Amino acid sequence: METLQALVITPENLLSAWQGNRRLTRRVIEAFPEEALFSYSLGGMRPFSDMVFELVGLSHGIGGIATGQWPTSVELFAPGDPAKPATKAALLALWDQTTDLINETWPTIPAERFQESDLSFGTWQGKIWWLLFYWSDNEVHHRGQGYVYLRTLGIEPPAFWDRA
Amino acid sequence: METLQALVITPENLLSAWQGNRRLTRRVIEAFPEEALFSYSLGGMRPFSDMVFELVGLSHGIGGIATGQWPTSVELFAPGDPAKPATKAALLALWDQTTDLINETWPTIPAERFQESDLSFGTWQGKIWWLLFYWSDNEVHHRGQGYVYLRTLGIEPPAFWDRA
């Protein structure tokens, strides 16, 4: 196919960039003191744990990326759900389950899918590649905010360049 | 070529995502009060203008992306250089010049270049696609920090989802 000559990024590239970013975000979660993770904020913003719940909820859209069958919400937990992680260890466990979910689902995404448009979560229309970029941008955005939280708590954040 | 079947993102996709992010970053620069742009910070971090100089310096690596001829530094201005923007208007003008530079240079990047590895700025080795992702991540990271600066200044930041 002629048009494929103009394509320059592989699915493996995309997955490696995303998971590299997710490894760094995991280290940022780890760097927070337990209480500050769930309570500390600046400028009327959310605690970092609430940002992480949003990131995990978006990542669970990976099934929609692969199949077009989307979760109806990015909220994984109803208000008051006792299963919602309330400790750093539980939040990290949720993060790691999500890592596995992404890795297991990724190889099932058809290559042509990345240039298709879909209504993600029943709400946001966009091409699949764009949705993935947006989710990753959203993660980097909130993680950058987590860096400011850590700095103002007197904690040196993990190195930004390290994605190992 | 068989391997091209696995490529899923076009150069035009990458450019549109980057410039969409850059349009949002421009609005964040605009949202800062003049003095705060150059002096306000949290947690011992840099003022937002200093982060912007870093972003502009990295973006000037676009020539290296296209040709392999890299600037020797991400610093565009020597210490004390009177040409270094010291007002919001001058910083926005530098930003817009950089926008044009990226748009003019982008079509000259050979398609096969994105999967080549190079030593950017004589310092950082990586594949071209990865360097571009990293620069964009770095922009989103610092812009997210700018959002916290704005919030703590009592200023509503531009909408994150708007890339128009």
Short mmCIF file of N, CA, C and O in Angstrom, two decimals, chain A residues 29-162:
data_model
loop_
_atom_site.label_atom_id
_atom_site.label_comp_id
_atom_site.label_asym_id
_atom_site.label_seq_id
_atom_site.Cartn_x
_atom_site.Cartn_y
_atom_site.Cartn_z
N ILE A 29 4.71 8.22 42.21
CA ILE A 29 3.77 7.75 43.25
C ILE A 29 4.56 7.28 44.47
O ILE A 29 4.25 7.66 45.61
N GLU A 30 5.59 6.46 44.23
CA GLU A 30 6.39 5.92 45.34
C GLU A 30 7.07 7.02 46.16
O GLU A 30 7.27 6.86 47.36
N ALA A 31 7.42 8.13 45.49
CA ALA A 31 8.18 9.19 46.17
C ALA A 31 7.33 9.96 47.17
O ALA A 31 7.87 10.62 48.07
N PHE A 32 6.00 9.90 47.01
CA PHE A 32 5.13 10.64 47.93
C PHE A 32 5.06 9.96 49.30
O PHE A 32 4.94 8.75 49.38
N PRO A 33 5.11 10.76 50.36
CA PRO A 33 4.76 10.22 51.68
C PRO A 33 3.30 9.74 51.63
O PRO A 33 2.47 10.34 50.93
N GLU A 34 3.01 8.69 52.35
CA GLU A 34 1.68 8.06 52.31
C GLU A 34 0.54 9.08 52.46
O GLU A 34 -0.38 9.12 51.64
N GLU A 35 0.61 9.90 53.48
CA GLU A 35 -0.51 10.81 53.74
C GLU A 35 -0.60 11.89 52.66
O GLU A 35 -1.69 12.22 52.19
N ALA A 36 0.55 12.44 52.27
CA ALA A 36 0.56 13.52 51.28
C ALA A 36 -0.01 13.03 49.94
O ALA A 36 -0.66 13.79 49.21
N LEU A 37 0.21 11.79 49.60
CA LEU A 37 -0.29 11.22 48.34
C LEU A 37 -1.79 11.39 48.23
O LEU A 37 -2.32 11.64 47.15
N PHE A 38 -2.48 11.28 49.36
CA PHE A 38 -3.95 11.30 49.36
C PHE A 38 -4.53 12.63 49.84
O PHE A 38 -5.76 12.80 49.80
N SER A 39 -3.67 13.55 50.30
CA SER A 39 -4.24 14.78 50.88
C SER A 39 -3.57 16.06 50.43
O SER A 39 -4.21 17.11 50.39
N TYR A 40 -2.28 16.02 50.09
CA TYR A 40 -1.56 17.26 49.80
C TYR A 40 -1.95 17.84 48.44
O TYR A 40 -2.10 17.09 47.46
N SER A 41 -2.12 19.15 48.40
CA SER A 41 -2.37 19.80 47.11
C SER A 41 -1.94 21.25 47.16
O SER A 41 -1.67 21.81 48.22
N LEU A 42 -1.89 21.87 46.01
CA LEU A 42 -1.55 23.29 45.86
C LEU A 42 -2.61 23.96 44.99
O LEU A 42 -3.14 23.32 44.06
N GLY A 43 -2.89 25.22 45.27
CA GLY A 43 -3.72 26.02 44.38
C GLY A 43 -5.13 25.49 44.16
O GLY A 43 -5.73 25.74 43.12
N GLY A 44 -5.66 24.72 45.14
CA GLY A 44 -7.00 24.19 45.00
C GLY A 44 -7.11 23.00 44.07
O GLY A 44 -8.21 22.59 43.70
N MET A 45 -5.94 22.43 43.68
CA MET A 45 -5.94 21.27 42.79
C MET A 45 -6.18 19.99 43.58
O MET A 45 -6.27 19.99 44.79
N ARG A 46 -6.27 18.87 42.85
CA ARG A 46 -6.49 17.57 43.48
C ARG A 46 -5.22 17.01 44.08
O ARG A 46 -4.12 17.27 43.59
N PRO A 47 -5.36 16.15 45.10
CA PRO A 47 -4.19 15.38 45.55
C PRO A 47 -3.68 14.51 44.40
O PRO A 47 -4.43 14.16 43.49
N PHE A 48 -2.39 14.14 44.45
CA PHE A 48 -1.80 13.38 43.35
C PHE A 48 -2.50 12.04 43.16
O PHE A 48 -2.65 11.57 42.02
N SER A 49 -2.97 11.42 44.25
CA SER A 49 -3.67 10.13 44.11
C SER A 49 -4.90 10.26 43.20
O SER A 49 -5.19 9.35 42.41
N ASP A 50 -5.62 11.37 43.31
CA ASP A 50 -6.81 11.55 42.46
C ASP A 50 -6.42 11.68 40.99
O ASP A 50 -7.15 11.23 40.10
N MET A 51 -5.28 12.33 40.73
CA MET A 51 -4.79 12.39 39.35
C MET A 51 -4.45 10.98 38.85
O MET A 51 -4.73 10.63 37.70
N VAL A 52 -3.84 10.19 39.74
CA VAL A 52 -3.45 8.82 39.36
C VAL A 52 -4.69 7.98 39.04
O VAL A 52 -4.69 7.20 38.08
N PHE A 53 -5.76 8.14 39.81
CA PHE A 53 -6.99 7.40 39.50
C PHE A 53 -7.49 7.76 38.10
O PHE A 53 -7.95 6.88 37.37
N GLU A 54 -7.37 9.03 37.73
CA GLU A 54 -7.77 9.43 36.38
C GLU A 54 -6.90 8.75 35.32
O GLU A 54 -7.40 8.25 34.31
N LEU A 55 -5.59 8.71 35.57
CA LEU A 55 -4.67 8.08 34.61
C LEU A 55 -4.98 6.59 34.45
O LEU A 55 -5.00 6.06 33.34
N VAL A 56 -5.25 5.93 35.58
CA VAL A 56 -5.56 4.50 35.53
C VAL A 56 -6.89 4.28 34.79
O VAL A 56 -7.00 3.37 33.96
N GLY A 57 -7.86 5.14 35.06
CA GLY A 57 -9.15 5.02 34.38
C GLY A 57 -9.02 5.16 32.87
O GLY A 57 -9.61 4.40 32.11
N LEU A 58 -8.23 6.16 32.44
CA LEU A 58 -8.00 6.32 31.00
C LEU A 58 -7.30 5.10 30.42
O LEU A 58 -7.66 4.61 29.34
N SER A 59 -6.30 4.59 31.14
CA SER A 59 -5.55 3.44 30.64
C SER A 59 -6.44 2.21 30.46
O SER A 59 -6.17 1.36 29.60
N HIS A 60 -7.48 2.12 31.27
CA HIS A 60 -8.40 0.99 31.11
C HIS A 60 -9.22 1.11 29.82
O HIS A 60 -9.94 0.17 29.47
N GLY A 61 -9.08 2.22 29.12
CA GLY A 61 -9.65 2.33 27.79
C GLY A 61 -8.90 1.51 26.75
O GLY A 61 -9.30 1.47 25.59
N ILE A 62 -7.82 0.85 27.16
CA ILE A 62 -7.03 0.06 26.21
C ILE A 62 -7.89 -1.01 25.52
O ILE A 62 -7.67 -1.34 24.35
N GLY A 63 -8.89 -1.53 26.24
CA GLY A 63 -9.80 -2.49 25.63
C GLY A 63 -10.58 -1.85 24.49
O GLY A 63 -10.81 -2.49 23.45
N GLY A 64 -10.99 -0.60 24.69
CA GLY A 64 -11.69 0.12 23.63
C GLY A 64 -10.79 0.38 22.43
O GLY A 64 -11.23 0.31 21.28
N ILE A 65 -9.52 0.69 22.72
CA ILE A 65 -8.54 0.87 21.64
C ILE A 65 -8.48 -0.39 20.78
O ILE A 65 -8.50 -0.34 19.55
N ALA A 66 -8.44 -1.54 21.45
CA ALA A 66 -8.26 -2.81 20.74
C ALA A 66 -9.53 -3.27 20.02
O ALA A 66 -9.47 -3.79 18.91
N THR A 67 -10.68 -3.07 20.67
CA THR A 67 -11.90 -3.73 20.18
C THR A 67 -13.02 -2.78 19.80
O THR A 67 -14.00 -3.19 19.18
N GLY A 68 -12.95 -1.51 20.23
CA GLY A 68 -14.07 -0.60 20.01
C GLY A 68 -15.15 -0.72 21.09
O GLY A 68 -16.12 0.03 21.09
N GLN A 69 -14.99 -1.67 22.02
CA GLN A 69 -15.92 -1.81 23.15
C GLN A 69 -15.34 -1.04 24.33
O GLN A 69 -14.42 -1.50 24.99
N TRP A 70 -15.91 0.16 24.57
CA TRP A 70 -15.33 1.07 25.56
C TRP A 70 -16.01 0.95 26.92
O TRP A 70 -17.23 0.76 27.00
N PRO A 71 -15.22 1.16 28.00
CA PRO A 71 -15.85 1.39 29.31
C PRO A 71 -16.73 2.64 29.19
O PRO A 71 -16.44 3.53 28.39
N THR A 72 -17.79 2.71 29.97
CA THR A 72 -18.71 3.85 29.87
C THR A 72 -18.22 5.06 30.68
O THR A 72 -18.80 6.13 30.59
N SER A 73 -17.16 4.86 31.47
CA SER A 73 -16.64 5.96 32.30
C SER A 73 -15.16 5.75 32.56
O SER A 73 -14.68 4.61 32.56
N VAL A 74 -14.44 6.85 32.78
CA VAL A 74 -13.05 6.72 33.22
C VAL A 74 -12.97 6.48 34.73
O VAL A 74 -11.89 6.21 35.26
N GLU A 75 -14.11 6.60 35.41
CA GLU A 75 -14.15 6.33 36.86
C GLU A 75 -14.22 4.82 37.07
O GLU A 75 -15.19 4.17 36.70
N LEU A 76 -13.17 4.27 37.68
CA LEU A 76 -13.15 2.83 37.91
C LEU A 76 -13.94 2.45 39.15
O LEU A 76 -14.36 1.30 39.31
N PHE A 77 -14.14 3.43 40.03
CA PHE A 77 -14.78 3.13 41.32
C PHE A 77 -15.96 4.09 41.56
O PHE A 77 -15.80 5.30 41.39
N ALA A 78 -17.08 3.54 41.93
CA ALA A 78 -18.22 4.38 42.32
C ALA A 78 -17.88 5.06 43.64
O ALA A 78 -17.05 4.56 44.41
N PRO A 79 -18.53 6.21 43.92
CA PRO A 79 -18.27 6.89 45.21
C PRO A 79 -18.53 5.94 46.39
O PRO A 79 -19.54 5.25 46.42
N GLY A 80 -17.57 5.90 47.30
CA GLY A 80 -17.72 5.05 48.48
C GLY A 80 -17.38 3.59 48.27
O GLY A 80 -17.50 2.79 49.20
N ASP A 81 -16.97 3.23 47.04
CA ASP A 81 -16.61 1.82 46.76
C ASP A 81 -15.44 1.41 47.66
O ASP A 81 -14.36 2.01 47.60
N PRO A 82 -15.64 0.40 48.52
CA PRO A 82 -14.56 0.00 49.44
C PRO A 82 -13.35 -0.60 48.71
O PRO A 82 -12.27 -0.72 49.30
N ALA A 83 -13.52 -0.96 47.44
CA ALA A 83 -12.40 -1.53 46.68
C ALA A 83 -11.43 -0.45 46.20
O ALA A 83 -10.33 -0.76 45.74
N LYS A 84 -11.83 0.83 46.30
CA LYS A 84 -10.95 1.91 45.81
C LYS A 84 -9.71 2.00 46.69
O LYS A 84 -9.83 2.14 47.92
N PRO A 85 -8.51 1.94 46.10
CA PRO A 85 -7.28 1.97 46.90
C PRO A 85 -7.20 3.21 47.78
O PRO A 85 -7.47 4.32 47.32
N ALA A 86 -6.85 2.98 49.04
CA ALA A 86 -6.74 4.08 50.00
C ALA A 86 -5.37 4.10 50.66
O ALA A 86 -5.13 4.87 51.58
N THR A 87 -4.47 3.26 50.16
CA THR A 87 -3.08 3.27 50.63
C THR A 87 -2.16 3.31 49.42
O THR A 87 -2.56 2.96 48.31
N LYS A 88 -0.92 3.74 49.65
CA LYS A 88 0.05 3.78 48.55
C LYS A 88 0.27 2.39 47.98
O LYS A 88 0.33 2.22 46.75
N ALA A 89 0.37 1.39 48.85
CA ALA A 89 0.61 0.02 48.38
C ALA A 89 -0.54 -0.45 47.48
O ALA A 89 -0.31 -1.07 46.43
N ALA A 90 -1.77 -0.13 47.87
CA ALA A 90 -2.92 -0.55 47.08
C ALA A 90 -2.97 0.20 45.74
O ALA A 90 -3.34 -0.35 44.70
N LEU A 91 -2.58 1.49 45.77
CA LEU A 91 -2.57 2.27 44.53
C LEU A 91 -1.50 1.74 43.58
O LEU A 91 -1.73 1.62 42.36
N LEU A 92 -0.34 1.40 44.12
CA LEU A 92 0.72 0.83 43.29
C LEU A 92 0.31 -0.52 42.72
O LEU A 92 0.64 -0.85 41.57
N ALA A 93 -0.42 -1.31 43.50
CA ALA A 93 -0.90 -2.61 43.00
C ALA A 93 -1.86 -2.40 41.83
O ALA A 93 -1.81 -3.12 40.81
N LEU A 94 -2.76 -1.41 41.96
CA LEU A 94 -3.67 -1.08 40.86
C LEU A 94 -2.89 -0.64 39.63
O LEU A 94 -3.20 -1.01 38.49
N TRP A 95 -1.86 0.18 39.87
CA TRP A 95 -1.00 0.65 38.78
C TRP A 95 -0.37 -0.54 38.04
O TRP A 95 -0.36 -0.60 36.80
N ASP A 96 0.14 -1.50 38.81
CA ASP A 96 0.83 -2.65 38.21
C ASP A 96 -0.14 -3.57 37.47
O ASP A 96 0.21 -4.13 36.42
N GLN A 97 -1.36 -3.72 38.00
CA GLN A 97 -2.38 -4.49 37.28
C GLN A 97 -2.68 -3.84 35.94
O GLN A 97 -2.87 -4.51 34.92
N THR A 98 -2.68 -2.50 35.94
CA THR A 98 -2.96 -1.75 34.71
C THR A 98 -1.81 -1.92 33.71
O THR A 98 -2.04 -2.03 32.50
N THR A 99 -0.60 -1.94 34.23
CA THR A 99 0.57 -2.20 33.37
C THR A 99 0.41 -3.53 32.65
O THR A 99 0.63 -3.62 31.43
N ASP A 100 0.03 -4.55 33.39
CA ASP A 100 -0.16 -5.88 32.79
C ASP A 100 -1.29 -5.85 31.77
O ASP A 100 -1.17 -6.45 30.68
N LEU A 101 -2.39 -5.19 32.11
CA LEU A 101 -3.53 -5.10 31.19
C LEU A 101 -3.11 -4.48 29.86
O LEU A 101 -3.48 -4.97 28.78
N ILE A 102 -2.34 -3.39 29.94
CA ILE A 102 -1.87 -2.72 28.71
C ILE A 102 -0.98 -3.66 27.91
O ILE A 102 -1.16 -3.82 26.69
N ASN A 103 -0.03 -4.30 28.58
CA ASN A 103 0.91 -5.19 27.87
C ASN A 103 0.20 -6.38 27.23
O ASN A 103 0.58 -6.82 26.14
N GLU A 104 -0.82 -6.89 27.92
CA GLU A 104 -1.54 -8.06 27.39
C GLU A 104 -2.43 -7.68 26.22
O GLU A 104 -2.62 -8.46 25.28
N THR A 105 -3.00 -6.47 26.28
CA THR A 105 -3.96 -6.06 25.26
C THR A 105 -3.27 -5.52 24.01
O THR A 105 -3.77 -5.70 22.89
N TRP A 106 -2.13 -4.86 24.20
CA TRP A 106 -1.48 -4.15 23.09
C TRP A 106 -1.28 -5.00 21.83
O TRP A 106 -1.61 -4.55 20.72
N PRO A 107 -0.76 -6.23 21.96
CA PRO A 107 -0.50 -7.02 20.73
C PRO A 107 -1.77 -7.39 19.97
O PRO A 107 -1.69 -7.83 18.82
N THR A 108 -2.94 -7.22 20.59
CA THR A 108 -4.20 -7.56 19.91
C THR A 108 -4.76 -6.38 19.11
O THR A 108 -5.79 -6.53 18.46
N ILE A 109 -4.10 -5.21 19.17
CA ILE A 109 -4.60 -4.05 18.43
C ILE A 109 -4.23 -4.22 16.95
O ILE A 109 -3.05 -4.31 16.62
N PRO A 110 -5.22 -4.26 16.05
CA PRO A 110 -4.89 -4.37 14.63
C PRO A 110 -4.12 -3.12 14.15
O PRO A 110 -4.46 -2.00 14.57
N ALA A 111 -3.11 -3.29 13.31
CA ALA A 111 -2.26 -2.17 12.89
C ALA A 111 -3.08 -1.05 12.27
O ALA A 111 -2.80 0.13 12.49
N GLU A 112 -4.11 -1.42 11.50
CA GLU A 112 -4.89 -0.38 10.81
C GLU A 112 -5.75 0.43 11.79
O GLU A 112 -6.25 1.50 11.47
N ARG A 113 -5.90 -0.10 13.00
CA ARG A 113 -6.74 0.53 14.01
C ARG A 113 -6.24 1.92 14.39
O ARG A 113 -7.03 2.82 14.71
N PHE A 114 -4.91 2.12 14.37
CA PHE A 114 -4.33 3.37 14.87
C PHE A 114 -4.78 4.60 14.08
O PHE A 114 -4.79 5.70 14.62
N GLN A 115 -5.16 4.41 12.83
CA GLN A 115 -5.61 5.56 12.02
C GLN A 115 -7.15 5.62 11.93
O GLN A 115 -7.69 6.47 11.22
N GLU A 116 -7.83 4.74 12.65
CA GLU A 116 -9.30 4.81 12.70
C GLU A 116 -9.74 5.82 13.75
O GLU A 116 -9.04 6.07 14.73
N SER A 117 -10.94 6.38 13.55
CA SER A 117 -11.51 7.29 14.54
C SER A 117 -12.56 6.55 15.36
O SER A 117 -13.25 5.66 14.84
N ASP A 118 -12.66 6.87 16.63
CA ASP A 118 -13.63 6.19 17.50
C ASP A 118 -14.09 7.16 18.59
O ASP A 118 -13.43 8.17 18.87
N LEU A 119 -15.24 6.82 19.19
CA LEU A 119 -15.80 7.63 20.28
C LEU A 119 -15.36 6.99 21.60
O LEU A 119 -16.01 6.06 22.10
N SER A 120 -14.27 7.48 22.16
CA SER A 120 -13.71 6.85 23.36
C SER A 120 -14.58 7.12 24.58
O SER A 120 -15.06 8.24 24.77
N PHE A 121 -14.77 6.10 25.37
CA PHE A 121 -15.59 6.20 26.59
C PHE A 121 -16.98 6.76 26.31
O PHE A 121 -17.60 7.36 27.19
N GLY A 122 -17.43 6.58 25.07
CA GLY A 122 -18.75 7.10 24.70
C GLY A 122 -18.84 8.61 24.66
O GLY A 122 -19.92 9.17 24.52
N THR A 123 -17.69 9.29 24.77
CA THR A 123 -17.70 10.75 24.94
C THR A 123 -16.76 11.51 24.01
O THR A 123 -17.15 12.52 23.43
N TRP A 124 -15.50 11.05 23.90
CA TRP A 124 -14.49 11.83 23.19
C TRP A 124 -14.12 11.17 21.87
O TRP A 124 -13.59 10.05 21.84
N GLN A 125 -14.38 11.91 20.77
CA GLN A 125 -14.09 11.39 19.44
C GLN A 125 -12.65 11.69 19.07
O GLN A 125 -12.16 12.80 19.31
N GLY A 126 -11.97 10.74 18.46
CA GLY A 126 -10.61 11.00 17.97
C GLY A 126 -10.02 9.77 17.33
O GLY A 126 -10.50 8.64 17.53
N LYS A 127 -8.98 10.00 16.53
CA LYS A 127 -8.27 8.86 15.98
C LYS A 127 -7.54 8.13 17.11
O LYS A 127 -7.12 8.75 18.10
N ILE A 128 -7.40 6.84 16.93
CA ILE A 128 -6.80 6.01 17.98
C ILE A 128 -5.41 6.50 18.35
O ILE A 128 -5.06 6.62 19.54
N TRP A 129 -4.56 6.82 17.35
CA TRP A 129 -3.21 7.31 17.68
C TRP A 129 -3.30 8.59 18.52
O TRP A 129 -2.52 8.77 19.45
N TRP A 130 -4.26 9.44 18.17
CA TRP A 130 -4.41 10.71 18.88
C TRP A 130 -4.86 10.48 20.32
O TRP A 130 -4.36 11.11 21.27
N LEU A 131 -5.81 9.55 20.51
CA LEU A 131 -6.27 9.24 21.87
C LEU A 131 -5.09 8.76 22.72
O LEU A 131 -4.93 9.18 23.87
N LEU A 132 -4.26 7.89 22.15
CA LEU A 132 -3.11 7.37 22.90
C LEU A 132 -2.13 8.50 23.24
O LEU A 132 -1.59 8.55 24.35
N PHE A 133 -1.88 9.38 22.28
CA PHE A 133 -1.02 10.53 22.55
C PHE A 133 -1.62 11.39 23.67
O PHE A 133 -0.92 11.85 24.57
N TYR A 134 -2.94 11.60 23.58
CA TYR A 134 -3.61 12.47 24.55
C TYR A 134 -3.52 11.88 25.96
O TYR A 134 -3.25 12.61 26.92
N TRP A 135 -3.74 10.59 26.07
CA TRP A 135 -3.66 9.94 27.39
C TRP A 135 -2.25 10.09 27.96
O TRP A 135 -2.07 10.33 29.16
N SER A 136 -1.26 9.90 27.11
CA SER A 136 0.11 10.00 27.59
C SER A 136 0.45 11.44 27.96
O SER A 136 1.07 11.71 29.00
N ASP A 137 0.00 12.40 27.13
CA ASP A 137 0.19 13.82 27.47
C ASP A 137 -0.47 14.14 28.81
O ASP A 137 0.10 14.86 29.64
N ASN A 138 -1.67 13.59 29.00
CA ASN A 138 -2.39 13.85 30.25
C ASN A 138 -1.61 13.30 31.45
O ASN A 138 -1.54 13.94 32.52
N GLU A 139 -0.98 12.14 31.24
CA GLU A 139 -0.16 11.56 32.32
C GLU A 139 1.06 12.44 32.62
O GLU A 139 1.36 12.73 33.78
N VAL A 140 1.75 12.87 31.56
CA VAL A 140 2.96 13.68 31.76
C VAL A 140 2.59 15.02 32.40
O VAL A 140 3.32 15.53 33.26
N HIS A 141 1.46 15.58 31.98
CA HIS A 141 0.94 16.84 32.54
C HIS A 141 0.73 16.72 34.05
O HIS A 141 1.24 17.54 34.83
N HIS A 142 -0.01 15.70 34.46
CA HIS A 142 -0.29 15.57 35.89
C HIS A 142 0.96 15.13 36.67
O HIS A 142 1.15 15.54 37.81
N ARG A 143 1.78 14.34 36.04
CA ARG A 143 3.02 13.95 36.72
C ARG A 143 3.90 15.17 36.96
O ARG A 143 4.51 15.30 38.03
N GLY A 144 3.94 16.08 35.99
CA GLY A 144 4.69 17.33 36.17
C GLY A 144 4.16 18.12 37.35
O GLY A 144 4.92 18.74 38.10
N GLN A 145 2.83 18.07 37.52
CA GLN A 145 2.24 18.73 38.69
C GLN A 145 2.64 18.01 39.97
O GLN A 145 2.94 18.66 40.99
N GLY A 146 2.72 16.68 39.90
CA GLY A 146 3.21 15.91 41.05
C GLY A 146 4.64 16.29 41.43
O GLY A 146 4.99 16.31 42.61
N TYR A 147 5.45 16.60 40.42
CA TYR A 147 6.82 17.07 40.71
C TYR A 147 6.81 18.34 41.56
O TYR A 147 7.63 18.50 42.47
N VAL A 148 5.88 19.27 41.23
CA VAL A 148 5.82 20.52 42.01
C VAL A 148 5.36 20.21 43.43
O VAL A 148 5.89 20.77 44.40
N TYR A 149 4.38 19.32 43.56
CA TYR A 149 3.94 18.91 44.91
C TYR A 149 5.16 18.38 45.70
O TYR A 149 5.38 18.77 46.84
N LEU A 150 5.91 17.47 45.07
CA LEU A 150 7.06 16.88 45.77
C LEU A 150 8.09 17.96 46.14
O LEU A 150 8.58 17.99 47.27
N ARG A 151 8.41 18.83 45.18
CA ARG A 151 9.42 19.88 45.44
C ARG A 151 8.99 20.76 46.62
O ARG A 151 9.81 21.11 47.48
N THR A 152 7.70 21.12 46.65
CA THR A 152 7.25 22.00 47.74
C THR A 152 7.14 21.25 49.07
O THR A 152 7.06 21.86 50.13
N LEU A 153 7.14 19.92 48.99
CA LEU A 153 7.21 19.09 50.20
C LEU A 153 8.67 18.85 50.63
O LEU A 153 8.92 18.15 51.61
N GLY A 154 9.61 19.41 49.83
CA GLY A 154 11.02 19.23 50.16
C GLY A 154 11.58 17.89 49.71
O GLY A 154 12.63 17.45 50.21
N ILE A 155 10.90 17.24 48.77
CA ILE A 155 11.32 15.92 48.29
C ILE A 155 11.85 16.02 46.87
O ILE A 155 11.20 16.59 45.99
N GLU A 156 13.03 15.48 46.63
CA GLU A 156 13.63 15.46 45.29
C GLU A 156 12.88 14.43 44.44
O GLU A 156 12.83 13.25 44.78
N PRO A 157 12.26 14.86 43.32
CA PRO A 157 11.52 13.89 42.49
C PRO A 157 12.47 12.96 41.73
O PRO A 157 13.65 13.27 41.58
N PRO A 158 11.95 11.85 41.22
CA PRO A 158 12.75 10.97 40.35
C PRO A 158 13.25 11.73 39.13
O PRO A 158 12.61 12.69 38.69
N ALA A 159 14.35 11.28 38.54
CA ALA A 159 14.92 11.93 37.35
C ALA A 159 13.96 11.82 36.17
O ALA A 159 13.51 10.73 35.83
N PHE A 160 13.66 12.96 35.54
CA PHE A 160 12.70 12.99 34.43
C PHE A 160 13.16 12.15 33.26
O PHE A 160 12.35 11.52 32.56
N TRP A 161 14.46 12.13 33.01
CA TRP A 161 14.98 11.44 31.82
C TRP A 161 14.98 9.92 31.98
O TRP A 161 15.12 9.20 30.98
N ASP A 162 14.82 9.42 33.18
CA ASP A 162 14.96 7.98 33.42
C ASP A 162 13.64 7.27 33.17
O ASP A 162 12.68 7.46 33.91
#
